Coordinates of C-alpha atoms and ligand atoms in Angstrom, one line a residue:
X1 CA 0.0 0.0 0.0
X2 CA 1.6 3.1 -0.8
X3 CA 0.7 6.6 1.0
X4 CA -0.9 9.3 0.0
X5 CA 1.6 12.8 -0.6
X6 CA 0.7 14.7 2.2
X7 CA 2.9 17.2 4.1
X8 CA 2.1 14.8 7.0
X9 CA 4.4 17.0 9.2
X10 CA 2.4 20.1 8.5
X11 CA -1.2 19.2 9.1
X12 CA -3.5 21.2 10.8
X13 CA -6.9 19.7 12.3
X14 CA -8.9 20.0 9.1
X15 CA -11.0 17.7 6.9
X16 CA -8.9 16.1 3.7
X17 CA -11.9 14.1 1.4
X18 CA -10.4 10.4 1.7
X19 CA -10.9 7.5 -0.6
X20 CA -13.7 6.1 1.1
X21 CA -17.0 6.4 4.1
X22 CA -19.2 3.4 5.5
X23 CA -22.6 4.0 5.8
X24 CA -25.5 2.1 7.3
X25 CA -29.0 2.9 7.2
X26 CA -31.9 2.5 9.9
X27 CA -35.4 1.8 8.4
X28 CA -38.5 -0.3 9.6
X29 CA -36.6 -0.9 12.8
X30 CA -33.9 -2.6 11.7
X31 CA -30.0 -1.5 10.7
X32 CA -29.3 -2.7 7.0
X33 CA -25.9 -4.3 6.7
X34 CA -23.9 -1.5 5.7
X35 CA -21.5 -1.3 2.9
X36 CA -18.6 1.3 1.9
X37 CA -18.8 3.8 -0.3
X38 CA -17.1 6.7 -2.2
X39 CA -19.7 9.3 -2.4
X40 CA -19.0 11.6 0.4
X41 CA -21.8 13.8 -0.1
X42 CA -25.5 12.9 1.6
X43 CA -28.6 14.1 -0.3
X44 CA -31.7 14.5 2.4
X45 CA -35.2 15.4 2.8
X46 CA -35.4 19.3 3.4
X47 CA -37.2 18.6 6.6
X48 CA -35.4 15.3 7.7
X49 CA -34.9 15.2 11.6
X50 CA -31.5 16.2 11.9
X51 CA -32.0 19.9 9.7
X52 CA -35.4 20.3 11.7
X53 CA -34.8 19.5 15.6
X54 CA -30.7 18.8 15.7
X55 CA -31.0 14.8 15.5
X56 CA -28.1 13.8 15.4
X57 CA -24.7 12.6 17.7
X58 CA -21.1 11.8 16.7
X59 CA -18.0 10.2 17.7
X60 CA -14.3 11.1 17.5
X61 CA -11.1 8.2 18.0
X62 CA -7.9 8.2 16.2
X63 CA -6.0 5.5 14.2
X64 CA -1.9 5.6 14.5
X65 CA 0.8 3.5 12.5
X66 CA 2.7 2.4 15.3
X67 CA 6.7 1.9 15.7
X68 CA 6.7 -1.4 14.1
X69 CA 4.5 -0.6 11.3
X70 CA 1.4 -2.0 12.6
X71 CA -2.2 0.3 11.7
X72 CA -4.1 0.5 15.5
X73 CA -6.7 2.2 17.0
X74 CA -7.4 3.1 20.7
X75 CA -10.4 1.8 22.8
X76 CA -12.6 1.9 20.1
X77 CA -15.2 0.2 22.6
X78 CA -15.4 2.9 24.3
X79 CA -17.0 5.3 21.7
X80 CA -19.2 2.7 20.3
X81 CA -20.6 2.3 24.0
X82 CA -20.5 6.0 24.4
X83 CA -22.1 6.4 21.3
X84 CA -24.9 4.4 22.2
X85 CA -25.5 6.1 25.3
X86 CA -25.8 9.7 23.0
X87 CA -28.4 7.2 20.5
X88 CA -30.7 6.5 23.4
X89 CA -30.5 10.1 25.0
X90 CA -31.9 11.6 21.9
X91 CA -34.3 9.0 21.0
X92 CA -32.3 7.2 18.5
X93 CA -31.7 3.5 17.6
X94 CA -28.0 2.6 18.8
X95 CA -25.6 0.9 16.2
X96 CA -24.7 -2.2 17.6
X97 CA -21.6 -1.8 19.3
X98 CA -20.0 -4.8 17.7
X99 CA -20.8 -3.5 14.4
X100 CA -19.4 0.1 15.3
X101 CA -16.3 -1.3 15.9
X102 CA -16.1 -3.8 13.1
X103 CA -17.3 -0.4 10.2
X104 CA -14.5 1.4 12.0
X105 CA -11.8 -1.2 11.2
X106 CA -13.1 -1.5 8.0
X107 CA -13.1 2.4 6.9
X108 CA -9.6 3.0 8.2
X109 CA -8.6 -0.1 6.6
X110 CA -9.5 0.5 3.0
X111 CA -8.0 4.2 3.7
X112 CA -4.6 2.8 4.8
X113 CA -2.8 4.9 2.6
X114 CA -3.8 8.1 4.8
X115 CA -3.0 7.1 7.8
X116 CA 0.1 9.0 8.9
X117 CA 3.3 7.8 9.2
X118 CA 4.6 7.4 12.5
X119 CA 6.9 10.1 13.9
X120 CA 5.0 12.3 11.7
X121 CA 3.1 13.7 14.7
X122 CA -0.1 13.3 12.9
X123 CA -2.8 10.7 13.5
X124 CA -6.0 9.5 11.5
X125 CA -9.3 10.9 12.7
X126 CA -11.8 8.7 12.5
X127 CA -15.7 10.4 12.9
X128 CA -18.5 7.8 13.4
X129 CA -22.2 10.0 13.5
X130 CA -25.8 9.2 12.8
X131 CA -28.7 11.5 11.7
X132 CA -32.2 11.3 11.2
X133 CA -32.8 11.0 8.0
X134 CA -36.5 11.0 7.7
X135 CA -39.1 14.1 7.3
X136 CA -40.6 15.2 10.4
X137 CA -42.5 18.4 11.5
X138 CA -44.2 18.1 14.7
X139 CA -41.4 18.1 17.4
X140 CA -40.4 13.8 17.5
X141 CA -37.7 11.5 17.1
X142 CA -37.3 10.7 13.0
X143 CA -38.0 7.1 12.5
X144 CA -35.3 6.4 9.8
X145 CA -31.3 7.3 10.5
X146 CA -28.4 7.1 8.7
X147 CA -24.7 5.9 10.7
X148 CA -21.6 6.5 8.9
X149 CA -18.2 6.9 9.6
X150 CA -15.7 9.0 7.6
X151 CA -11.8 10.0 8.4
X152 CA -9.4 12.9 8.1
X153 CA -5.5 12.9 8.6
X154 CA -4.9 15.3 11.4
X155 CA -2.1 17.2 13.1
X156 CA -2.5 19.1 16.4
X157 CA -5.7 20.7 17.6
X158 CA -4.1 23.7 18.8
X159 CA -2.0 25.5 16.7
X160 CA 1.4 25.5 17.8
X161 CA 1.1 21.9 19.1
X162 CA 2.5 21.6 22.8
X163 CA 3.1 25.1 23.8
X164 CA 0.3 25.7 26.5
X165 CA -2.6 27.3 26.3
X166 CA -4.1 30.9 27.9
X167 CA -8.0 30.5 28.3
X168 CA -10.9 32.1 29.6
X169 CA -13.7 31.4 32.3
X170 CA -16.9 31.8 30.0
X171 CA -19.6 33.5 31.1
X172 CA -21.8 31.2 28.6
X173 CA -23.1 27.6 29.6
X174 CA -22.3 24.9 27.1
X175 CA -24.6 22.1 29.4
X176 CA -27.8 22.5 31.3
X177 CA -28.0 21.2 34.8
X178 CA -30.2 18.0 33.7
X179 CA -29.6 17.9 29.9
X180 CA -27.3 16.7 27.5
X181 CA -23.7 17.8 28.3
X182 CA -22.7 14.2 29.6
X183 CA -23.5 13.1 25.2
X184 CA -21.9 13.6 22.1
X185 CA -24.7 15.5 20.6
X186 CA -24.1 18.2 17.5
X187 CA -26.6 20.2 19.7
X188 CA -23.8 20.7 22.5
X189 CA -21.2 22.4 19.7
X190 CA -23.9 24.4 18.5
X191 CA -24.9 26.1 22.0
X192 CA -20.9 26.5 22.1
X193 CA -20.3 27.9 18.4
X194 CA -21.2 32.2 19.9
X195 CA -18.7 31.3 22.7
X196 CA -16.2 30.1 20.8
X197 CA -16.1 32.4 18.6
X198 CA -15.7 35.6 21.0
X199 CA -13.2 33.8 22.9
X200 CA -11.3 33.5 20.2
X201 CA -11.8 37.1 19.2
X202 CA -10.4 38.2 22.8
X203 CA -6.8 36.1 22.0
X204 CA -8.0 32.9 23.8
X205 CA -7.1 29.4 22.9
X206 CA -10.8 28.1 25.0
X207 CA -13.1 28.6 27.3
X208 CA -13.5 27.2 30.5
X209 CA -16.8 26.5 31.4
X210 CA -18.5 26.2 34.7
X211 CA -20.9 24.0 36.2
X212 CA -24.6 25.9 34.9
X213 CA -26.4 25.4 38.3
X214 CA -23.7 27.0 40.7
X215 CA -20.9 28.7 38.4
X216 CA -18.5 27.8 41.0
X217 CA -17.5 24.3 39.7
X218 CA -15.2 23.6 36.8
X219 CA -16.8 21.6 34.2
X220 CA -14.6 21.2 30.8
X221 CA -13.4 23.1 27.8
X222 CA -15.8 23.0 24.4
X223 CA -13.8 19.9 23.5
X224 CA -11.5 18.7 26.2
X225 CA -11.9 17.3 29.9
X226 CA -9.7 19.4 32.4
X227 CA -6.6 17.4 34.4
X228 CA -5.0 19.2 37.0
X229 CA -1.3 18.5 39.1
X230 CA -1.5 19.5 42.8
X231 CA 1.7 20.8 44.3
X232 CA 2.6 17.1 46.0
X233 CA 1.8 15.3 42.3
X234 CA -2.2 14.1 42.5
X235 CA -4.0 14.1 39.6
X236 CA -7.6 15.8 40.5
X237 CA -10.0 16.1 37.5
X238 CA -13.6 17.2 37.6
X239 CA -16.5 14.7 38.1
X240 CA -19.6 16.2 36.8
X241 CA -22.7 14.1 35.1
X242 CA -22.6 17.7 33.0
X243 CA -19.6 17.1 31.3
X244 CA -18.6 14.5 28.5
X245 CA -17.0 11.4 30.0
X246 CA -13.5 11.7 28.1
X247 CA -12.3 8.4 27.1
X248 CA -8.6 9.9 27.4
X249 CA -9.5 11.2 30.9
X250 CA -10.6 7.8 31.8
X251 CA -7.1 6.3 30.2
X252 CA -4.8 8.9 32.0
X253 CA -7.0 8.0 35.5
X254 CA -5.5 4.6 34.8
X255 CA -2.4 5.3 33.5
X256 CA -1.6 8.1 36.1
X257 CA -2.8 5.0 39.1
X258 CA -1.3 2.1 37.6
X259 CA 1.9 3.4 35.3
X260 CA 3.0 6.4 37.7
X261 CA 1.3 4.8 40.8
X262 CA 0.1 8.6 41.5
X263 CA -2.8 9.0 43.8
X264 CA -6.1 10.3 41.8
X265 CA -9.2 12.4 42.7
X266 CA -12.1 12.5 40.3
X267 CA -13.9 14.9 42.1
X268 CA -16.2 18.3 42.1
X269 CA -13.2 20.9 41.5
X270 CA -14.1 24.6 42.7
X271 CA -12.9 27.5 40.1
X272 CA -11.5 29.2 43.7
X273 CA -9.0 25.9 44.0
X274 CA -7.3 26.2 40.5
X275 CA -4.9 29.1 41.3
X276 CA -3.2 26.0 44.0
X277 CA -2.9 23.7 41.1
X278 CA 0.8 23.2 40.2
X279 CA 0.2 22.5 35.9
X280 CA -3.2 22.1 34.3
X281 CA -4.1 20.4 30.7
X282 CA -7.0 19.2 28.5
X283 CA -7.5 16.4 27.5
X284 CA -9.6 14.5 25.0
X285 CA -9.3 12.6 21.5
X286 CA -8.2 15.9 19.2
X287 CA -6.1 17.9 21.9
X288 CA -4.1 14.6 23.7
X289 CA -3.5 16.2 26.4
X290 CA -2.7 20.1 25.4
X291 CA -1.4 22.6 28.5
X292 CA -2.6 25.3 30.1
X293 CA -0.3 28.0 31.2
X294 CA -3.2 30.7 32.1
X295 CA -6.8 31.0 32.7
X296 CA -8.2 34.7 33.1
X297 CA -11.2 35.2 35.0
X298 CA -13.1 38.2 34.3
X299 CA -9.7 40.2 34.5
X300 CA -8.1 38.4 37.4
X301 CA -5.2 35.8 36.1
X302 CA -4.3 32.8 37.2
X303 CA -0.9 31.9 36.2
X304 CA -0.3 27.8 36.8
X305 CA 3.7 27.5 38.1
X306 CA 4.2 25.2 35.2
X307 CA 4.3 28.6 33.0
X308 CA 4.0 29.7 29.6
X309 CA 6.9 27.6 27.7
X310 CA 6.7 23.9 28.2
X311 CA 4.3 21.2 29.6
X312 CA 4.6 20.9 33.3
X313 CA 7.0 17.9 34.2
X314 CA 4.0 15.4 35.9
X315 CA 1.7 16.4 32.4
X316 CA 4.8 15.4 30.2
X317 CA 4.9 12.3 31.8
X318 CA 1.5 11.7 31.4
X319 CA 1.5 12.8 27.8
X320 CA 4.5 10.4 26.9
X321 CA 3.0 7.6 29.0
X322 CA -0.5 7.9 27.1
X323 CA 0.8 8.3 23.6
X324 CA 3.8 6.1 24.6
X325 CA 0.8 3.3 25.0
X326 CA -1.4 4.6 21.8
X327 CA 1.5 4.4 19.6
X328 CA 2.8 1.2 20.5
X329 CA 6.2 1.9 22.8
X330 CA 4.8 0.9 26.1
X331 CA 2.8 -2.2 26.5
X332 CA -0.8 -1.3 27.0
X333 CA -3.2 -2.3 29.9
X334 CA -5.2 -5.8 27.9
X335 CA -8.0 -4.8 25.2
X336 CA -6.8 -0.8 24.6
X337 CA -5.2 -1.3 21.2
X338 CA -7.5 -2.6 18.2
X339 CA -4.9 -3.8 15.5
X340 CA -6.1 -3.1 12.4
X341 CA -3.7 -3.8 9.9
Ligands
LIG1 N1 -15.2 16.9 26.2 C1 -15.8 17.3 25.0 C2 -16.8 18.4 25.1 C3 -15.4 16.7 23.8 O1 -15.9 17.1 22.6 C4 -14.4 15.8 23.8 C5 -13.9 15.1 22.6 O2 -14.3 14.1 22.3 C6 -13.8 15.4 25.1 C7 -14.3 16.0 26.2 C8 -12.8 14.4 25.1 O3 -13.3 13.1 25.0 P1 -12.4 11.9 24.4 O4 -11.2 11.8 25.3 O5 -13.3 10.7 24.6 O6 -12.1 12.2 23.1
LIG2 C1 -12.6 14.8 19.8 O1 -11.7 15.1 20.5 O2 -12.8 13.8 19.2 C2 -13.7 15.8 19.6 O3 -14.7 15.4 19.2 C3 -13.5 17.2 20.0 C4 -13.7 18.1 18.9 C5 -13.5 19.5 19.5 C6 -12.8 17.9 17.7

C-alpha cells in the first residue's frame, strides 16, 4: 500500500476528502448491513430530523501507525458504547456496538494509505455520527437514520502543538444542569459555536466553562476534559454528570494510578482551588492532552507554576506515558489497542 503525498508533518486539524465512508441505514426498525462507499456527499429530505430539531450525535477516535509498522486504533469500545448512550438520550436507535467497531476497522482499513506515518506527529481521525434522515415536522424523534463513519488525517488541535494554552472562564453555559452535556450530541457544539467564537476574538485558545447550576465548579473546555497536578503530584480532574465522559481522561486515570502509581481524585473541583494547582491540561481525542499556562477570570489571572513555555513535568509524563501506550512503545493495559492492519 503506498501513502498518500501529504505534508504529513504540517497538518493542521482540518478535513482532507479520503478515498472512502461506511454507511448504514436504519429503516423499519432494523439497521441494514452497511457497505462502503465513495460518495461523500449525503442528499436528504429538506425537513429530515436532523436539519429540523438537531438529530443527530457523533464520535471522534484516532488511528496511528505504530513503531513497528502495525495500523491500530485506541479503545474503540469505548466510543461505540458512548455512542450508544448519545443514541438513546436523543431518541435514537443505537448501532450495535459490535458492528461500530467492526465499520471502523473497515473504513480505516481500505483508507490505509492516509493514515500517517509514524513520527510524523499526525494521527488519522476517524468520525462515526448518525442523523435522522426521515421528514418530520411536529417536534419527534425521526423514525429512519443514517450511521456513517468517515476519516481525516490530522495534526494538532491547537496551533502551535505543545506550547500551553491561555484561556478564559466563559460567562456562557455549554450544558444544562439535567440535559445533555454528559453526550456527544451536534446540539452541544452548537450552544458553544457564539462562545467560541468571541473567545477566540479576545486572544483565547478556549473557554472554561463552569458548572450551569452554581458557576462555581469547573466543568470542561468546548472539547476537552480538564486534568490538574497538585503541588505534592495528585491528579484531580472534575466529576460532573454535565460534562462529556472523556475516554482519554478515563485512560490517563488509569495510566496516572497504575503506570505512575500517583494518587487520583475525580472529584467536584471549585474554580476558587485552581490558582493552588501546580500544571493544568485538556484532554480528550483531538487535543491529547494540550497545557494550560493561564486562565483569566473576568480580569483576574491565574498563572499555573508550570508557565508559559513547556508542559509541566507530571503532564509530560502523562502525555508520553499515554501516547507512549497509543503508539505502541509501552505495552498497553489488555483490550486498549484494536490492531487493524
Ligand atoms: N469533552 C468534550 C466536550 C469533547 O468534545 C471531547 C472530545 O471528544 C472530550 C471532552 C474528550 O473526550 P475523548 O477523550 O473521549 O475524546
Ligand atoms: C474529539 O476530541 O474527538 C472531539 O470530538 C473534540 C472536537 C472538539 C474535535
Amino acid at each position: 500500500m503506498e501513502k498518500k503525498q501529504l505534508d504529513w508533518s504540517n497538518l493542521g486539524f482540518g478535513y482532507i476528502q479520503t478515498d472512502v465512508r461506511f454507511v448504514s441505514n436504519y429503516k423499519d426498525g432494523a439497521w441494514d448491513d452497511g457497505a462502503i462507499v465513495t460518495d461523500a456527499n449525503i442528499v436528504l429530505n429538506e425537513c429530515a430530523g436532523v436539519f429540523q430539531y438537531a438529530q443527530t450525535i457523533f464520535e471522534g477516535l484516532k488511528a496511528y501507525t505504530t513503531e513497528d509498522g502495525h495500523i491500530v486504533c485506541f479503545r474503540p469500545d469505548l466510543n461505540a458504547s458512548r455512542m450508544a448512550d448519545s443514541a438513546r438520550r436523543l431518541e435514537m436507535p443505537a448501532f450495535p456496538e459490535d458492528r461500530f467497531v467492526d465499520a471502523v476497522v473497515q473504513v480505516v482499513r481500505e483508507n490505509a494509505a492516509y493514515v500517517p506515518p509514524f513520527g510524523s506527529g499526525a494521527t488519522l481521525y476517524i468520525r462515526p455520527y448518525m442523523m435522522g434522515t426521515n421528514p418530520v415536522i411536529g417536534v419527534k424523534p425521526a423514525d429512519e437514520y443514517m450511521f456513517r463513519i468517515f476519516v481525516t488525517p490530522v495534526g494538532p488541535y491547537f496551533k502551535g502543538g505543545a506550547k500551553p494554552l491561555t484561556i478564559k472562564v466563559s460567562d456562557f453555559d455549554r450544558a444544562a444542569p439535567n440535559g445533555t452535556g454528559h453526550i456527544k450530541a451536534g446540539l452541544n457544539y452548537a450552544m458553544s459555536l457564539h462562545a467560541i467564537v468571541t473567545a477566540h476574538e479576545e486572544g483565547y485558545a478556549e473557554n472554561m466553562y463552569l458548572d450551569p447550576r452554581t458557576r462555581t465548579k469547573v466543568e470542561e473546555t468546548g472539547g476537552a476534559n480538564f486534568i490538574f497536578i497538585t503541588k505534592d503530584n495528585r491528579l484531580v480532574t472534575p466529576k460532573s454528570n454535565s460534562i462529556l465522559p472523556s475516554i482519554t481522561r478515563r485512560s490517563l486515570v488509569y495510566v496516572a494510578k497504575h503506570y505512575l502509581d500517583m494518587e487520583v481524585e475525580e472529584r467536584e473541583v471549585l474554580l476558587e482551588e485552581v490558582k493552588d494547582f501546580a500544571e493544568c491540561g485538556l484532554c480528550g481525542t483531538a487535543a491529547v492532552i494540550s497545557p494550560v499556562g493561564k486562565i483569566v477570570d473576568h480580569g483576574s489571572e491565574i498563572c499555573l507554576p508550570s508557565g508559559m513555555d513547556e508542559m509541566g513535568p507530571v503532564t509530560k509524563k502523562l502525555y508520553d506515558t499515554l501516547t507512549g501506550i497509543q503508539m505502541g512503545r509501552m505495552e498497553a493495559p489488555e483490550g486498549w489497542i484494536k490492531t487493524i492492519l
